JSON list of C-alpha atoms in Angstrom, two decimals:
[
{"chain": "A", "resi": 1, "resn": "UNK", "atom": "CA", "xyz": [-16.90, -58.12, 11.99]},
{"chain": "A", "resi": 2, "resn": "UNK", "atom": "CA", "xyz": [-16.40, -56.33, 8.82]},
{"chain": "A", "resi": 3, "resn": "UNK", "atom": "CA", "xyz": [-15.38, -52.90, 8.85]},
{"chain": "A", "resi": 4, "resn": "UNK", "atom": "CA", "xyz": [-17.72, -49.62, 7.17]},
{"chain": "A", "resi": 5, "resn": "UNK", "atom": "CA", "xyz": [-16.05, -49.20, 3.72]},
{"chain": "A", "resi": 6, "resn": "UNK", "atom": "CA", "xyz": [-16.24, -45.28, 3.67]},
{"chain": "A", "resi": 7, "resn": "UNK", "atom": "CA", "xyz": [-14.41, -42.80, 0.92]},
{"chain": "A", "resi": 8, "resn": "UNK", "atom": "CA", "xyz": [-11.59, -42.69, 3.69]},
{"chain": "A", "resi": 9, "resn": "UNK", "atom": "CA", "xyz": [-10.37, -46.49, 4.22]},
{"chain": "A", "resi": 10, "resn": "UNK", "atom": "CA", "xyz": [-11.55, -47.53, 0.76]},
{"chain": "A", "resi": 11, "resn": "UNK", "atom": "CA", "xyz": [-9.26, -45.51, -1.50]},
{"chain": "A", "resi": 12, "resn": "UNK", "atom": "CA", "xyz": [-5.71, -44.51, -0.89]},
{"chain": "A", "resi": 13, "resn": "UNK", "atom": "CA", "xyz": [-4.55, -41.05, -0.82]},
{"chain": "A", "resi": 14, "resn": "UNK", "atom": "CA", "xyz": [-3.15, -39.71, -3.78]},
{"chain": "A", "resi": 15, "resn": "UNK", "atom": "CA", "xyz": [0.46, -38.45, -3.60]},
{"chain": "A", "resi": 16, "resn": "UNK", "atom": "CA", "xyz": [1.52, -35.38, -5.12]},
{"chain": "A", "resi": 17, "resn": "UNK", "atom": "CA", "xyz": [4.24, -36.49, -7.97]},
{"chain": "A", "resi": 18, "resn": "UNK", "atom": "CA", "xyz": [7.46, -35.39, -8.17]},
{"chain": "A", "resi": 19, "resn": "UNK", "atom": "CA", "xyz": [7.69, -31.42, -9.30]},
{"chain": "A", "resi": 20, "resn": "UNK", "atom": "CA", "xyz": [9.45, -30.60, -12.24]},
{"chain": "A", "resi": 21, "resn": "UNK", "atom": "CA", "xyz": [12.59, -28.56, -12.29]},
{"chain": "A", "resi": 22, "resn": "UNK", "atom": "CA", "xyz": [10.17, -25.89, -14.04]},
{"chain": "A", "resi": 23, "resn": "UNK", "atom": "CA", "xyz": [7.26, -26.04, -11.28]},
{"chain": "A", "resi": 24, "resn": "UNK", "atom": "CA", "xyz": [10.22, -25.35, -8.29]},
{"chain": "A", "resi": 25, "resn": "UNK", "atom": "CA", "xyz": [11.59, -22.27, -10.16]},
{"chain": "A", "resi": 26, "resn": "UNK", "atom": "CA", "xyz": [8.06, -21.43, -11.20]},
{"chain": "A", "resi": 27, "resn": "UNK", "atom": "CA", "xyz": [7.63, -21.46, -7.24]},
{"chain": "A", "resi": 28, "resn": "UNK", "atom": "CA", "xyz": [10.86, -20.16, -6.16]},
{"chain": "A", "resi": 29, "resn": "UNK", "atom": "CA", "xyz": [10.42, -17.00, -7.95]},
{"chain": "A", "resi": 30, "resn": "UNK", "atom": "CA", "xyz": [6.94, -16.79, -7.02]},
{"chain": "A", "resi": 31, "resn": "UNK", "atom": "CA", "xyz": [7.77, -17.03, -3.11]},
{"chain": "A", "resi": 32, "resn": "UNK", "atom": "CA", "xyz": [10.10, -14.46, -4.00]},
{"chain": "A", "resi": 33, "resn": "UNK", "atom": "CA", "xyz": [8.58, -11.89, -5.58]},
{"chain": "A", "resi": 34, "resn": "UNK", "atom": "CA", "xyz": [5.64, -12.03, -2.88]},
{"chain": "A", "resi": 35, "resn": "UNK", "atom": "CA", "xyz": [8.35, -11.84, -0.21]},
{"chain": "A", "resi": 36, "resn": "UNK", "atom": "CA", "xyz": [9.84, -8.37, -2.04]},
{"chain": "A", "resi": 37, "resn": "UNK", "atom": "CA", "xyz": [5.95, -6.91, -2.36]},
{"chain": "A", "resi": 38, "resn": "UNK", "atom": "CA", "xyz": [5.24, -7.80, 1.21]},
{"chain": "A", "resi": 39, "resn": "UNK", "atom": "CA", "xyz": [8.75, -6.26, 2.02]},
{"chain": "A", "resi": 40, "resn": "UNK", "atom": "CA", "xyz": [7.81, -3.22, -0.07]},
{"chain": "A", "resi": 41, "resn": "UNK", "atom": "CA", "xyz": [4.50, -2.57, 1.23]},
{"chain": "A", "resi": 42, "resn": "UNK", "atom": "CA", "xyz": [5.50, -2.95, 5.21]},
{"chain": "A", "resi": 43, "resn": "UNK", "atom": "CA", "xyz": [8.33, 0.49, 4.15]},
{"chain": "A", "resi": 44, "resn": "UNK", "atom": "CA", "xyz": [5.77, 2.32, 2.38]},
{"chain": "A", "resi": 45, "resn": "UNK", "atom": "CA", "xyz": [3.46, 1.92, 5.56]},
{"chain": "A", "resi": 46, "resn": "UNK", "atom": "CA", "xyz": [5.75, 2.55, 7.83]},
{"chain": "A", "resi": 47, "resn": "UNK", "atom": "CA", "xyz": [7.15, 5.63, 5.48]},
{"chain": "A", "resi": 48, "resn": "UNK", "atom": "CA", "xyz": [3.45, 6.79, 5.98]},
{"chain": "A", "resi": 49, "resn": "UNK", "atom": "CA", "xyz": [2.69, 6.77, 9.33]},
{"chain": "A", "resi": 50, "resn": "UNK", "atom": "CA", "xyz": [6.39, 8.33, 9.82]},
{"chain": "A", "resi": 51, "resn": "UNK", "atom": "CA", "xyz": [5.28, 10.97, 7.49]},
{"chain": "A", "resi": 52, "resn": "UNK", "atom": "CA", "xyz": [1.74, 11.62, 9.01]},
{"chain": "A", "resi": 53, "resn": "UNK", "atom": "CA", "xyz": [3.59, 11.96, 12.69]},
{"chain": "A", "resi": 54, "resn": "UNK", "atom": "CA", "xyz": [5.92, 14.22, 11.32]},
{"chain": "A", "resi": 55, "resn": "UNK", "atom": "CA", "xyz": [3.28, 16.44, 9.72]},
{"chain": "A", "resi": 56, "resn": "UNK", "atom": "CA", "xyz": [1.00, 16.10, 13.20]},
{"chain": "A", "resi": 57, "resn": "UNK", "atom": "CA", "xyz": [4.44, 17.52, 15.24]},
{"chain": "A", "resi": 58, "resn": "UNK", "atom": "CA", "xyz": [4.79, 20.17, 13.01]},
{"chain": "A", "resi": 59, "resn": "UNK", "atom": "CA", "xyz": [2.78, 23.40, 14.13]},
{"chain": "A", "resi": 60, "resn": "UNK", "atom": "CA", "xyz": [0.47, 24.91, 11.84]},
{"chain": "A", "resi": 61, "resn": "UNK", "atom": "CA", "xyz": [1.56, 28.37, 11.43]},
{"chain": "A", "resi": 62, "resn": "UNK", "atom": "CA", "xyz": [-1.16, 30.88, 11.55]},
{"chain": "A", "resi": 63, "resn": "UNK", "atom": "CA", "xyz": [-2.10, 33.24, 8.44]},
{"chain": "A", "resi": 64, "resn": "UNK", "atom": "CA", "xyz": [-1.66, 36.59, 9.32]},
{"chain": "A", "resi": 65, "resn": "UNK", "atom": "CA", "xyz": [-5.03, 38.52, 9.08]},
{"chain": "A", "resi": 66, "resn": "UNK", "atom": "CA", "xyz": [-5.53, 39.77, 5.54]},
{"chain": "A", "resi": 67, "resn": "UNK", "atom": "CA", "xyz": [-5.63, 43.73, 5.11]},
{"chain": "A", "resi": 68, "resn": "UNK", "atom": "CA", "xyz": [-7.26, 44.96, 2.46]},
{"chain": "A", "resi": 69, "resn": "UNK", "atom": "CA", "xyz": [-5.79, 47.51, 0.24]},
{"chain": "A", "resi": 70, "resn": "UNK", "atom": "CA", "xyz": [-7.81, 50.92, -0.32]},
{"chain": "A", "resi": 71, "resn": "UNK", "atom": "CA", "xyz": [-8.26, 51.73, -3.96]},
{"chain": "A", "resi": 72, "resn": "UNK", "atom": "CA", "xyz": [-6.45, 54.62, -5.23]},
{"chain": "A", "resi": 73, "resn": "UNK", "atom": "CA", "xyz": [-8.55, 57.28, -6.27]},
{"chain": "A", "resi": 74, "resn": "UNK", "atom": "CA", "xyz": [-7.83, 57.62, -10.12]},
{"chain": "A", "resi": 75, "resn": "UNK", "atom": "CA", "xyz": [-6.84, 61.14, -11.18]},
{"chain": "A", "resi": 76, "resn": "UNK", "atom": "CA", "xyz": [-7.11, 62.35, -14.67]},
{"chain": "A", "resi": 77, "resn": "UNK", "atom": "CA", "xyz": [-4.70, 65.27, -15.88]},
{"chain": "A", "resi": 78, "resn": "UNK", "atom": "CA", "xyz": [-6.36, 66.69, -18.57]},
{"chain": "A", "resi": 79, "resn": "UNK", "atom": "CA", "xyz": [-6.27, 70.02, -18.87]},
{"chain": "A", "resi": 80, "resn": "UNK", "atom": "CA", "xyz": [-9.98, 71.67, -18.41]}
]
């Protein structure tokens, strides 16, 4: 019996080609510099919430209650 010729058994699959020297720099740098912004962003998070528990411990120091000043009366010293 002759077997269903489908998309899958009828062509073969297509190798990737050899990468040039360019393409595996091109990649090398790329892995890098996404490795140095994921490194980067994981300290300034963890900077954050190190900075947000510090500021939570801290006590919030209480304004003393404001007293208002009394005017001055204004004296005048002219003769009269």
């Amino acid at each position: 019996m002759a077997e269903t010729i489908t998309k899958d058994n009828l062509f073969r699959t297509v190798r990737p080609g050899p990468q040039t020297k360019a393409d595996l720099t091109d990649s090398a740098a790329r892995a890098i510099m996404k490795a140095e912004a994921d490194s980067r962003e994981a300290k300034t998070q963890r900077l954050r919430q190190a900075r947000l528990e510090m500021e939570a411990q801290r006590s919030v120091p209480v304004p003393a209650k404001c007293t208002a000043k009394k005017a001055k009366k204004f004296v005048s010293h002219r003769a009269a």
